[in-house]
mmCIF file of C-alpha atoms in Angstrom:
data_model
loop_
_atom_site.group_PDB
_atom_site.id
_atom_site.type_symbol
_atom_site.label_atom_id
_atom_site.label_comp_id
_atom_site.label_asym_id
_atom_site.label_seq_id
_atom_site.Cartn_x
_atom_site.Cartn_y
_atom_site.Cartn_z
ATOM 1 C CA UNK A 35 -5.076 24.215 -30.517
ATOM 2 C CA UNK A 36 -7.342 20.982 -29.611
ATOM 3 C CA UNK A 37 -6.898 19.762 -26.021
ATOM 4 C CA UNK A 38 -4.403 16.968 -25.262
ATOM 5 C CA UNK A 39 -5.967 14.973 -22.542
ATOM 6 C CA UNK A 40 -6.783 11.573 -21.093
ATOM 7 C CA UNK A 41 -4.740 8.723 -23.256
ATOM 8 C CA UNK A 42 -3.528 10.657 -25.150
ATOM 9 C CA UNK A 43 -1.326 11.724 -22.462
ATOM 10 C CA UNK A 44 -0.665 8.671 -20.826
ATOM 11 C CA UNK A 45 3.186 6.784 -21.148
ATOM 12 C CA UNK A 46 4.187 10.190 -21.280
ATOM 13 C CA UNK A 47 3.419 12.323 -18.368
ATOM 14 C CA UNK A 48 5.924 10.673 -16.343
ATOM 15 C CA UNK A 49 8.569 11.820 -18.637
ATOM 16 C CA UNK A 50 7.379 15.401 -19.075
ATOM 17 C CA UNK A 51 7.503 15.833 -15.198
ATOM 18 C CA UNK A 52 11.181 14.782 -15.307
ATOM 19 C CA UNK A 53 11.651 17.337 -17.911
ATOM 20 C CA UNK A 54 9.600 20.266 -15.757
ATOM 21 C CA UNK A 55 12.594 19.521 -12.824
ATOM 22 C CA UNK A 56 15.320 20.177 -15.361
ATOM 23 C CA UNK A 57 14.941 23.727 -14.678
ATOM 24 C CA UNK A 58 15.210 22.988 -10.806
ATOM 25 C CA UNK A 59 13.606 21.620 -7.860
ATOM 26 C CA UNK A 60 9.923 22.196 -7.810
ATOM 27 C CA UNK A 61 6.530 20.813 -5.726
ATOM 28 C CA UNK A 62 3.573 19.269 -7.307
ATOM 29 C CA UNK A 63 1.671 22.232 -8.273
ATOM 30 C CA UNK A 64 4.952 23.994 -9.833
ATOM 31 C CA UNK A 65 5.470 20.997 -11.947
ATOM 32 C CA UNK A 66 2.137 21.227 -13.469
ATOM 33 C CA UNK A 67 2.102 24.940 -13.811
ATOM 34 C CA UNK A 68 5.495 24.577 -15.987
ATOM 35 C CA UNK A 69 3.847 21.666 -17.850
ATOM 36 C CA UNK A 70 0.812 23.784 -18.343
ATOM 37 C CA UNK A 71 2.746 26.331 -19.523
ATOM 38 C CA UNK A 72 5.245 24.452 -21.914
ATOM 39 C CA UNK A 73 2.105 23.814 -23.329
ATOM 40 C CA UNK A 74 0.822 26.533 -23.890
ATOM 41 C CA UNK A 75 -2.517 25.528 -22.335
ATOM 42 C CA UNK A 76 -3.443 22.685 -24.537
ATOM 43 C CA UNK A 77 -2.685 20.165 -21.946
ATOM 44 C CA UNK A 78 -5.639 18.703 -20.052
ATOM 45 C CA UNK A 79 -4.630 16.553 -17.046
ATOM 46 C CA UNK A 80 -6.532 15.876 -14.191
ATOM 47 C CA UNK A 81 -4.064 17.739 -11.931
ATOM 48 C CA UNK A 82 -4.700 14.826 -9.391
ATOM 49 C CA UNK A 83 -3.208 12.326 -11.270
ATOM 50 C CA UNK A 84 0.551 14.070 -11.359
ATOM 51 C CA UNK A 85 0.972 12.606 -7.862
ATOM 52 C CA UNK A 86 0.914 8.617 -8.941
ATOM 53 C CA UNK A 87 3.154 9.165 -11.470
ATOM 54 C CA UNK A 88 5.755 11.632 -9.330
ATOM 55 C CA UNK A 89 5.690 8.717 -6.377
ATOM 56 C CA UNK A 90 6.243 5.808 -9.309
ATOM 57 C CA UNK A 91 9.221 7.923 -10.234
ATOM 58 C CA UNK A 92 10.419 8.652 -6.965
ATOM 59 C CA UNK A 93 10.433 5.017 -6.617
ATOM 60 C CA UNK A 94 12.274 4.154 -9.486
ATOM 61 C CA UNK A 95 14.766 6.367 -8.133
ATOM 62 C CA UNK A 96 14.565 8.971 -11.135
ATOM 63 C CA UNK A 97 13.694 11.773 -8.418
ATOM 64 C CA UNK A 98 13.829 12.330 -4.827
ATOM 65 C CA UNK A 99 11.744 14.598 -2.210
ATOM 66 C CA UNK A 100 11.516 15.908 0.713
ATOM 67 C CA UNK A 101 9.344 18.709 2.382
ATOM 68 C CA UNK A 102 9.398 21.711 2.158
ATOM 69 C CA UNK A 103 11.672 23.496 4.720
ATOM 70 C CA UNK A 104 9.393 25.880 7.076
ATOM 71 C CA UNK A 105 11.846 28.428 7.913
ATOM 72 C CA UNK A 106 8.431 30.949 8.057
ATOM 73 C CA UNK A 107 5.515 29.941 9.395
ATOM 74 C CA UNK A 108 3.266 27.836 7.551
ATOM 75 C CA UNK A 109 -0.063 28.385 5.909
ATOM 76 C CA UNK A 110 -2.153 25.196 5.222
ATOM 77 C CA UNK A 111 -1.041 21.883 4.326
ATOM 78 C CA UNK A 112 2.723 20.905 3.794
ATOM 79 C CA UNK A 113 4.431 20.569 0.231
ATOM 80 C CA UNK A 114 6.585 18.467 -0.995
ATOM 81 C CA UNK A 115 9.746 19.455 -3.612
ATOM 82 C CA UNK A 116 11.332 16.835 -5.710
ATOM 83 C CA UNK A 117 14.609 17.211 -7.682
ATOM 84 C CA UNK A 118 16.091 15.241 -10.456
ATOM 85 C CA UNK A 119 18.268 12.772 -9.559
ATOM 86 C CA UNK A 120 21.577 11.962 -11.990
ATOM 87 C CA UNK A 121 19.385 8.534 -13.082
ATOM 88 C CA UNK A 122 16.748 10.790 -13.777
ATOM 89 C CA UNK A 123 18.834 13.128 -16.003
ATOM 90 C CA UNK A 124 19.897 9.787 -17.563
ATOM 91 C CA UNK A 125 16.553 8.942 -17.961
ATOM 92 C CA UNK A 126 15.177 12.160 -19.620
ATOM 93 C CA UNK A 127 18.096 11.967 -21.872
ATOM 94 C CA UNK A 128 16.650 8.622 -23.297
ATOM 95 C CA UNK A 129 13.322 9.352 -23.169
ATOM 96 C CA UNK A 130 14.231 12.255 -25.397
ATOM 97 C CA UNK A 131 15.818 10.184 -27.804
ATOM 98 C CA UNK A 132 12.994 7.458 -27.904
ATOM 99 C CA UNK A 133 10.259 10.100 -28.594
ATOM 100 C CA UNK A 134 12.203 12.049 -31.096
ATOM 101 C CA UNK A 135 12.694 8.494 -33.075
ATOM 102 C CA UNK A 136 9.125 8.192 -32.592
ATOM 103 C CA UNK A 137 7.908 10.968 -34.138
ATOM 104 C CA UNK A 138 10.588 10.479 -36.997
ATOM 105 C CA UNK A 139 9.206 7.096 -37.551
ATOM 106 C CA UNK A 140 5.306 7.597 -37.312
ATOM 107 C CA UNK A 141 5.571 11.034 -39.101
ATOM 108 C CA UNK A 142 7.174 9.783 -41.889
ATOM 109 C CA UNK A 143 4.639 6.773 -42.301
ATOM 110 C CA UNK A 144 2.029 9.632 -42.419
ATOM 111 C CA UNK A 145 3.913 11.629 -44.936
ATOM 112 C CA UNK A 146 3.846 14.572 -42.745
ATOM 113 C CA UNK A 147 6.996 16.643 -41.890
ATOM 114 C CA UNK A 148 9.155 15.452 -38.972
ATOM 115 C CA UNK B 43 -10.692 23.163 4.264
ATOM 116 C CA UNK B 44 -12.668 20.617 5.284
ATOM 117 C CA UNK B 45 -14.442 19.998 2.396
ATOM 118 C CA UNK B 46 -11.238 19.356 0.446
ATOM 119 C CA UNK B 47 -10.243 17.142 2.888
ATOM 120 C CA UNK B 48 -12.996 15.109 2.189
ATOM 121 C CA UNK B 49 -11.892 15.217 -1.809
ATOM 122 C CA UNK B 50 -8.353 14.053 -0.792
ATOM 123 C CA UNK B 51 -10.106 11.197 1.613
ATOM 124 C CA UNK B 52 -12.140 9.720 -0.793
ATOM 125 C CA UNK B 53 -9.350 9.615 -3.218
ATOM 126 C CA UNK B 54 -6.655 7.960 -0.849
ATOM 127 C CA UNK B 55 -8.551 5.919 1.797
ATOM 128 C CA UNK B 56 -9.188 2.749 0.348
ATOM 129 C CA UNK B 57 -5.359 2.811 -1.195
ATOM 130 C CA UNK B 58 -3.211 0.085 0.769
ATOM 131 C CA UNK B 59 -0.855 1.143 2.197
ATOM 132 C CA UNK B 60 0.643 2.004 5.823
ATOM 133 C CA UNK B 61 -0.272 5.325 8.023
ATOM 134 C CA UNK B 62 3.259 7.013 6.985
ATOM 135 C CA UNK B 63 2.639 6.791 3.123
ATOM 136 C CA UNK B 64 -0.945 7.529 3.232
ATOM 137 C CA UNK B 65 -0.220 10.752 5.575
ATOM 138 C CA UNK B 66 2.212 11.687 3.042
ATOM 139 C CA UNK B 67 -0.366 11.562 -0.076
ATOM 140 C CA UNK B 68 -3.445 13.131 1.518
ATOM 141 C CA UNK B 69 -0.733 16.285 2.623
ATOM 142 C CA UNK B 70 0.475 16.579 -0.454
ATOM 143 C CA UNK B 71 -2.617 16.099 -2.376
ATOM 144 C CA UNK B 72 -4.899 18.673 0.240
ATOM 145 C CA UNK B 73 -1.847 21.085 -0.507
ATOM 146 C CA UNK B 74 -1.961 20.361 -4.363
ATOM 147 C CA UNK B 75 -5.979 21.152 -4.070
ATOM 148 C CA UNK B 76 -5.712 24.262 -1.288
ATOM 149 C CA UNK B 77 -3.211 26.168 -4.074
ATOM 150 C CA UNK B 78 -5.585 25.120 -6.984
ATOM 151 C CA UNK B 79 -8.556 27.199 -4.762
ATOM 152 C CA UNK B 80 -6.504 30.246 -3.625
ATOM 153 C CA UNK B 81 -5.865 30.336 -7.619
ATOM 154 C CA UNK B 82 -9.091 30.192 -8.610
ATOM 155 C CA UNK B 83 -9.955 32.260 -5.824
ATOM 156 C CA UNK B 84 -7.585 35.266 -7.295
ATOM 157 C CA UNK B 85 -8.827 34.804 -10.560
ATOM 158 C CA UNK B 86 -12.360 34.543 -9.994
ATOM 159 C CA UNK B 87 -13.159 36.500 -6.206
ATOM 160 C CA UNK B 88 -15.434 34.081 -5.957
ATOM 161 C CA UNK B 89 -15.297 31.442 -3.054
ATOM 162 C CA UNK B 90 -17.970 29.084 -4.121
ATOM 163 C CA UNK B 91 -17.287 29.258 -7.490
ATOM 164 C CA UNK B 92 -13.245 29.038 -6.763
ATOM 165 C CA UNK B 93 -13.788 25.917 -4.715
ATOM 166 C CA UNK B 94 -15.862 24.387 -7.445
ATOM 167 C CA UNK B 95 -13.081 24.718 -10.164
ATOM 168 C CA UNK B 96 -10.595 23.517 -7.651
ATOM 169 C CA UNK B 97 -12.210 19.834 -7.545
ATOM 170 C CA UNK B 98 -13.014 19.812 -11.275
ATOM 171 C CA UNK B 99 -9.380 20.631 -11.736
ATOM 172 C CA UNK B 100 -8.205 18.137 -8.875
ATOM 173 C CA UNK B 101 -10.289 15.400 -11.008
ATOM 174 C CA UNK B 102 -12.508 12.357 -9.849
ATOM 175 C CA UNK B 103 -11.120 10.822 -6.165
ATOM 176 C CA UNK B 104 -12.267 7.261 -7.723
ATOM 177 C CA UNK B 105 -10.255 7.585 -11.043
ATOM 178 C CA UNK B 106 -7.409 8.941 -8.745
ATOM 179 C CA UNK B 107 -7.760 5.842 -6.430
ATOM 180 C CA UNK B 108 -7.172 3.324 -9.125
ATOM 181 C CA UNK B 109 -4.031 5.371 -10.353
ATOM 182 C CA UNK B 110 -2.330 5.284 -6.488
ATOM 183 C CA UNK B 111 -3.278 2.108 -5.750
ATOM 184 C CA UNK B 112 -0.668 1.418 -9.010
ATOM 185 C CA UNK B 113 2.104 3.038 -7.530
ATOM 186 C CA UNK B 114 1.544 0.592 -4.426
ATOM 187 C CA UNK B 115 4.615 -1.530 -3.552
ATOM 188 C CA UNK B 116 4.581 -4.831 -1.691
ATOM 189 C CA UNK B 117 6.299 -3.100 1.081
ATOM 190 C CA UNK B 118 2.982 -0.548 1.607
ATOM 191 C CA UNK B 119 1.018 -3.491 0.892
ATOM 192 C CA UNK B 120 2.289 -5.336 4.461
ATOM 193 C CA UNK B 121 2.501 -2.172 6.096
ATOM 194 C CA UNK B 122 -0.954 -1.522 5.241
ATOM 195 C CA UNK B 123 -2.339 -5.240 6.599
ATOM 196 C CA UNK B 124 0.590 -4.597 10.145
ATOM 197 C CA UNK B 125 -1.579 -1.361 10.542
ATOM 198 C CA UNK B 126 -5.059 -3.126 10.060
ATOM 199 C CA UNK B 127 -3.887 -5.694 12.390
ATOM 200 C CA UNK B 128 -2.531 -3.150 15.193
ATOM 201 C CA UNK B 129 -3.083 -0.094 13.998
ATOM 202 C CA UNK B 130 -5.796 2.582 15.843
ATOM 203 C CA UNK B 131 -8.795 2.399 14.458
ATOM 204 C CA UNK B 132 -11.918 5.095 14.490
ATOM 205 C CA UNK B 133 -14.099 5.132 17.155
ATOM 206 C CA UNK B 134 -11.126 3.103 19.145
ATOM 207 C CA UNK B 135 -10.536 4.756 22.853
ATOM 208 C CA UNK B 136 -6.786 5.137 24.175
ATOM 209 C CA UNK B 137 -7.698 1.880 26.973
ATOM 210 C CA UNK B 138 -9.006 0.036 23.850
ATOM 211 C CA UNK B 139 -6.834 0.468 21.372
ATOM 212 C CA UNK B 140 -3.694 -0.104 24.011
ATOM 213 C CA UNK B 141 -5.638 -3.328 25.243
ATOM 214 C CA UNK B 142 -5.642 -4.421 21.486
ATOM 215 C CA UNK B 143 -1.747 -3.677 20.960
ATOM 216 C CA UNK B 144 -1.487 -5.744 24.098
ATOM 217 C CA UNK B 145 -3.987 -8.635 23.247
ATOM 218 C CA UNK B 146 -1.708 -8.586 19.662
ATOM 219 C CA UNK B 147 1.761 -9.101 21.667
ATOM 220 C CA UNK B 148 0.603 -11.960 23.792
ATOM 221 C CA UNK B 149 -1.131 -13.701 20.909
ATOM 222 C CA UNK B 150 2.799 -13.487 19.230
ATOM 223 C CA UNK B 151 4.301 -14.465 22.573
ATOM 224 C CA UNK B 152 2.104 -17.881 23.065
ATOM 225 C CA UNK B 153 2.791 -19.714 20.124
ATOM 226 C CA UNK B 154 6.375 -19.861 21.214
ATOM 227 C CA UNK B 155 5.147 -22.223 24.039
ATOM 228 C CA UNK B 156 5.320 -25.412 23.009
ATOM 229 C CA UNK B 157 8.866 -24.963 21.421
ATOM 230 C CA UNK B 158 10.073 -24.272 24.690
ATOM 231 C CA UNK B 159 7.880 -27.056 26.371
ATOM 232 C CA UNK B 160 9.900 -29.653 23.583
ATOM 233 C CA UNK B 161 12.739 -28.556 24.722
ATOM 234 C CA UNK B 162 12.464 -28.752 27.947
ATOM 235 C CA UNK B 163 11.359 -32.359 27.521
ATOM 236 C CA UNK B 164 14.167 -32.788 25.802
ATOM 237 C CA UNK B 165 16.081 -32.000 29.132
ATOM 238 C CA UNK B 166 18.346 -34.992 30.592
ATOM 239 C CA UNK B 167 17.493 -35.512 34.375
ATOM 240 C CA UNK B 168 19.961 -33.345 36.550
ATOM 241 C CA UNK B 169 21.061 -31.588 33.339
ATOM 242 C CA UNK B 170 21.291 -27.791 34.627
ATOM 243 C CA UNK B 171 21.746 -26.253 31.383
ATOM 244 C CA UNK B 172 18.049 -27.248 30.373
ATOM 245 C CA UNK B 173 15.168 -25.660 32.674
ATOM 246 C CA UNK B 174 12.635 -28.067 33.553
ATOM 247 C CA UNK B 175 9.125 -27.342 31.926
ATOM 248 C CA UNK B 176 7.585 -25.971 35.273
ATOM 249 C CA UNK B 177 10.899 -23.376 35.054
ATOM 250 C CA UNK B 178 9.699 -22.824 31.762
ATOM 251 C CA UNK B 179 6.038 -22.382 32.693
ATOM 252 C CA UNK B 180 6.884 -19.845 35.116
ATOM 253 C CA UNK B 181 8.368 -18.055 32.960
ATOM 254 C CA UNK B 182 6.512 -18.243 30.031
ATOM 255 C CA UNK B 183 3.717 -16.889 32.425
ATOM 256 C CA UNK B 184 5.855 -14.263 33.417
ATOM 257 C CA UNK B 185 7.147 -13.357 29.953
ATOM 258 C CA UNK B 186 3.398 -13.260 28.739
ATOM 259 C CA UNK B 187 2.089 -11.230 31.406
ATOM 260 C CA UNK B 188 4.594 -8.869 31.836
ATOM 261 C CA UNK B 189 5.310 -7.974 28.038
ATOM 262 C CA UNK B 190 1.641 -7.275 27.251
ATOM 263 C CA UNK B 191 1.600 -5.432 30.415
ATOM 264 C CA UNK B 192 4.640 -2.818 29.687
ATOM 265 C CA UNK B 193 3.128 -2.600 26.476
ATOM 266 C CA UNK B 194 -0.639 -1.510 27.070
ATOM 267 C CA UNK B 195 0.866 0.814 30.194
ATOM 268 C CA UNK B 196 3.302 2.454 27.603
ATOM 269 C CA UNK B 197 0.614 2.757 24.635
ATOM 270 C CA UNK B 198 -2.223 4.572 27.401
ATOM 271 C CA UNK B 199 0.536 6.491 28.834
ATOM 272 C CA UNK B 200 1.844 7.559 25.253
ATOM 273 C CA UNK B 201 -1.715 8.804 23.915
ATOM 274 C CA UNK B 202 -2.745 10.297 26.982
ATOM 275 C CA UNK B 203 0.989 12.421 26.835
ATOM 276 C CA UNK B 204 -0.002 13.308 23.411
ATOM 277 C CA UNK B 205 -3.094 14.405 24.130
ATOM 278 C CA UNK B 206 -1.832 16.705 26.122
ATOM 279 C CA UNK B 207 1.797 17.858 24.481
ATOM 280 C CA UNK B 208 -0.261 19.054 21.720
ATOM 281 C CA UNK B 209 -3.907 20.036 23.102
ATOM 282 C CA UNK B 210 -5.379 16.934 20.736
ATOM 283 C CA UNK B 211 -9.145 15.405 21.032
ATOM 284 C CA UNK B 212 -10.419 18.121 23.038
ATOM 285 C CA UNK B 213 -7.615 17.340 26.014
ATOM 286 C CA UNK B 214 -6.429 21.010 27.322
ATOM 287 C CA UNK B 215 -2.602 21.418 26.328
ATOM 288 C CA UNK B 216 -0.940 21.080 29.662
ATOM 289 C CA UNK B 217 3.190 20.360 30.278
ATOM 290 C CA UNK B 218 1.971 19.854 33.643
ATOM 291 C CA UNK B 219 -0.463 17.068 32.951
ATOM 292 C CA UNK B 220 2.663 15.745 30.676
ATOM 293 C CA UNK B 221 5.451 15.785 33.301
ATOM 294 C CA UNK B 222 2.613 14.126 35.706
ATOM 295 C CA UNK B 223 2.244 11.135 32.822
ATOM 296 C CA UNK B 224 5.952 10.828 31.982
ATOM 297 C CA UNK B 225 6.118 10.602 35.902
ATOM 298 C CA UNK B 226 3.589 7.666 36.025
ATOM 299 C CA UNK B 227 5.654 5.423 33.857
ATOM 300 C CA UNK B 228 8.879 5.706 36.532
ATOM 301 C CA UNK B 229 7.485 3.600 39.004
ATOM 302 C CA UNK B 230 5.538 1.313 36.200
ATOM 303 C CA UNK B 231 9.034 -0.673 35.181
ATOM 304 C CA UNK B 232 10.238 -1.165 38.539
ATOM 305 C CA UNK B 233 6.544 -2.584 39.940
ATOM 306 C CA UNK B 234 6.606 -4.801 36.777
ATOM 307 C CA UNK B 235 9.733 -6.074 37.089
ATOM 308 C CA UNK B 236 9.216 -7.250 40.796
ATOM 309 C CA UNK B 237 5.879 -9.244 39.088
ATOM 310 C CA UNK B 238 8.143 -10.381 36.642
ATOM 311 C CA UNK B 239 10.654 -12.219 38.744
ATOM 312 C CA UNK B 240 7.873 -13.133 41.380
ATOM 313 C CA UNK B 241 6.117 -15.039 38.625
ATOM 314 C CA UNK B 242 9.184 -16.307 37.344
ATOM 315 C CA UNK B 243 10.922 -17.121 40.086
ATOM 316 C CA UNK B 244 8.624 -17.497 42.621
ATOM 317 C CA UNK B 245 10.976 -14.581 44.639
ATOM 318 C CA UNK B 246 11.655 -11.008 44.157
ATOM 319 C CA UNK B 247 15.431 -12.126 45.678
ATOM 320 C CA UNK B 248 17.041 -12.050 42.384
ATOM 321 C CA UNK B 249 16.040 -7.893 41.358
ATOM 322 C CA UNK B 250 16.835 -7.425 45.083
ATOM 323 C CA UNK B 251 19.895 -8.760 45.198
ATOM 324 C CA UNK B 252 21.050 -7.219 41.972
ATOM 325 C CA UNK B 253 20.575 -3.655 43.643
ATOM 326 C CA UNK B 254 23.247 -4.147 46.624
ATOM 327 C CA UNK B 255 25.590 -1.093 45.590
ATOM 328 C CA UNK B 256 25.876 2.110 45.194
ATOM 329 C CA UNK B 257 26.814 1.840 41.059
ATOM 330 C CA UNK B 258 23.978 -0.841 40.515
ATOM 331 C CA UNK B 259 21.340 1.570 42.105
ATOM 332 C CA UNK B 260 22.622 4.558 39.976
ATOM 333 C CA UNK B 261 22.614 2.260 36.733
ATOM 334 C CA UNK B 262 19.478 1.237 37.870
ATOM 335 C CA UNK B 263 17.976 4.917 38.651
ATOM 336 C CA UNK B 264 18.896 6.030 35.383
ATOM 337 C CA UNK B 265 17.884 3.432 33.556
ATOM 338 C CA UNK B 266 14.297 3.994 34.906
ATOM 339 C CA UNK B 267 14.659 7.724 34.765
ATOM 340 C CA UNK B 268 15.563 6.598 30.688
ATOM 341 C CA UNK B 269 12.002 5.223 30.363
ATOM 342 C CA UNK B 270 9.787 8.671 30.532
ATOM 343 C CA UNK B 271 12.536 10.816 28.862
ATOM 344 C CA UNK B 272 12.282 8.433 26.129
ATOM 345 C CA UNK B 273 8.227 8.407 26.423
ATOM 346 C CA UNK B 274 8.295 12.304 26.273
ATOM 347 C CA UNK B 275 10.608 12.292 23.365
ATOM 348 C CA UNK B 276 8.869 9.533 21.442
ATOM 349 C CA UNK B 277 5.787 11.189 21.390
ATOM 350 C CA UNK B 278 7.545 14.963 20.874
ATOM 351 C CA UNK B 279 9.003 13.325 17.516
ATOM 352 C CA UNK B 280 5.828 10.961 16.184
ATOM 353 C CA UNK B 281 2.299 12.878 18.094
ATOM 354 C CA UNK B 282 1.727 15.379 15.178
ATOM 355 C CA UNK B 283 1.512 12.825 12.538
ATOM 356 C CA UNK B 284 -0.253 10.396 15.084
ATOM 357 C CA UNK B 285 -2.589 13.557 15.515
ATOM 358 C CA UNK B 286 -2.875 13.863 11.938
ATOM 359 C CA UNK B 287 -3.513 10.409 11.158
ATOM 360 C CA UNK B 288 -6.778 9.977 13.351
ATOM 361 C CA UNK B 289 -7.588 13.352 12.174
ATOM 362 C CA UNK B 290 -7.768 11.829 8.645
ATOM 363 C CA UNK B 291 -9.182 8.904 9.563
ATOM 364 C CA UNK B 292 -12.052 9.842 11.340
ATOM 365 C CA UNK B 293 -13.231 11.807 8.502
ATOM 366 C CA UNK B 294 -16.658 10.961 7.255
ATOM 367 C CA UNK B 295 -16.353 11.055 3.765
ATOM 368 C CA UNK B 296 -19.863 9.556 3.064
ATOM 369 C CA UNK B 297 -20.859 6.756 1.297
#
């Protein structure tokens, strides 16, 4: 399977990270190791460049965050865990929709199956 | 460690915004890279090699930059320009940076002077409800000298308590050395306040005569007893990511 990477993914990574929470609460690294897998390694992100897009949807209120509780001691830096809110269910929902009608439309202009 | 904190630095520290959200992205980001390296580290058994993947994986700190500095609001934007103004800076000592803070509150006090001065020549001749502009003078000079005053005494005070809480910038960890600091700022409100009214005033009658009984002195002692707990607890609740901030900060990232 050819990489997807770069602009390719762009417009659409913030959406996939919504739809790595659906399965629960989950810190930046988690996120991207569900994306990688759902993907079944053909994505190529910068792994970096999650974090803009997690705090532009934390600020559009489509998740929340907080850190990570330390109930055992720590070891290195601390993590973060962000959870769906019910906009960002609502969200997901449409973004579903609007990329499913997207690939009905464009796949039937290139004649292949939708 | 270090060496991905220098990754995580070049990425974040030209990104506007205050001390809180910037702490907040290089933890989160160092974190993101330190699991990256123990993965690759697993995999691979091989440090060098592990920490090498881990940046290529992390991706370029300048593309990264241009993709925070999106998810900027106007709210980090004039916390960002509050901190340049008053914020610590590198290389800044406690005495320095605390002068600073108090340079910054008298420079925000003075302009206020000639709004009072207007009024006051505003003031009808035996009208007692208007202070005449030497009333106003006084205490305008008392106002400016003793808020910049409480301010640098609490800032020093503050650090150096830090300092030692936590063991920070080589200062041995000592509660002793603490309770001596929070101990320094008891008599620092009451001295103050007796400048205060002298300057004001022109008499210390007015604090003296405010401390006649037994309830006003108790109000009073606990009030003052109010201003270290609060120090102690101020700096319990905000030194780490103080600590953590200059930490960052005073990274040289090179270039």
């Amino acid at each position: 399977m050819e990489p997807i990477s770069g602009d390719a993914l762009r417009g659409h990574l913030e959406t996939m990270a919504l739809a790595s929470l659906e399965t629960g609460e989950a810190h930046g690294f988690e996120i991207l190791r569900r994306l990688t897998e759902a993907g079944s390694g053909a994505l190529r992100l910068k792994e970096g460049s999650l974090y803009p897009a997690l705090y532009r949807l934390e600020q559009a209120g489509l998740i929340a965050s907080e850190w990570e509780a330390e109930s055992a001691p720590r070891r290195g830096p601390r993590k973060r865990v962000y959870r769906l809110t019910k906009q960002g269910v609502k969200r997901l929902a449409a973004g579903r929709a609007e990329w499913q009608q997207f690939v009905h439309v464009v796949g039937t202009i290139l004649g292949a199956p939708a | 460690m270090n060496a991905f904190m220098v990754v995580v630095e070049r990425a974040v520290r030209p990104v506007q915004a205050g001390p809180k959200k910037l702490l907040r992205v290089r933890e989160e980001l160092l974190a993101h890279l330190t699991s990256i390296y123990e993965e690759e580290l697993a995999r691979r058994g091989d440090e060098s090699a592990a920490r090498a993947e881990a940046v290529r994986r992390f991706g370029d700190p300048g593309a990264l930059t241009v993709e925070l500095r999106q998810s900027v609001t106007w709210s980090d934007r004039i916390d960002a320009r509050l901190t340049r103004m008053y914020g610590w800076r590198p290389g800044d000592s406690a005495a320095r940076y605390s002068a600073r803070l108090a340079l910054m509150i008298a420079l925000v006090i003075l302009p206020w002077l000639p709004l009072a001065l207007v009024t006051a020549g505003l003031r009808r001749p035996h009208d007692e409800t208007v202070p005449s502009a030497a009333a106003l003078l006084r205490l305008f000079g008392g106002v400016g000298l003793l808020v910049p005053l409480v301010v640098f005494v609490l800032s020093l005070l503050s650090i150096r308590i830090r300092d030692a809480m936590f063991g920070a910038f080589g200062t041995p960890q000592s509660w002793r050395r603490v309770a001596g600091l929070a101990g320094m700022s008891l008599p620092a409100f009451p001295v103050l306040g007796l400048l205060f009214f002298q300057i004001s005033l022109g008499n210390i009658d007015v604090m003296a005569d405010q401390l006649t009984t037994t309830t006003s002195l108790v109000a009073s002692a606990v009030g003052y007893l109010l201003v270290p707990v609060s120090l102690v607890w101020f700096v319990w609740k905000l030194g780490p990511d103080q600590i953590r901030h200059v930490e960052w900060v005073s990274l040289d990232i090179g270039g």
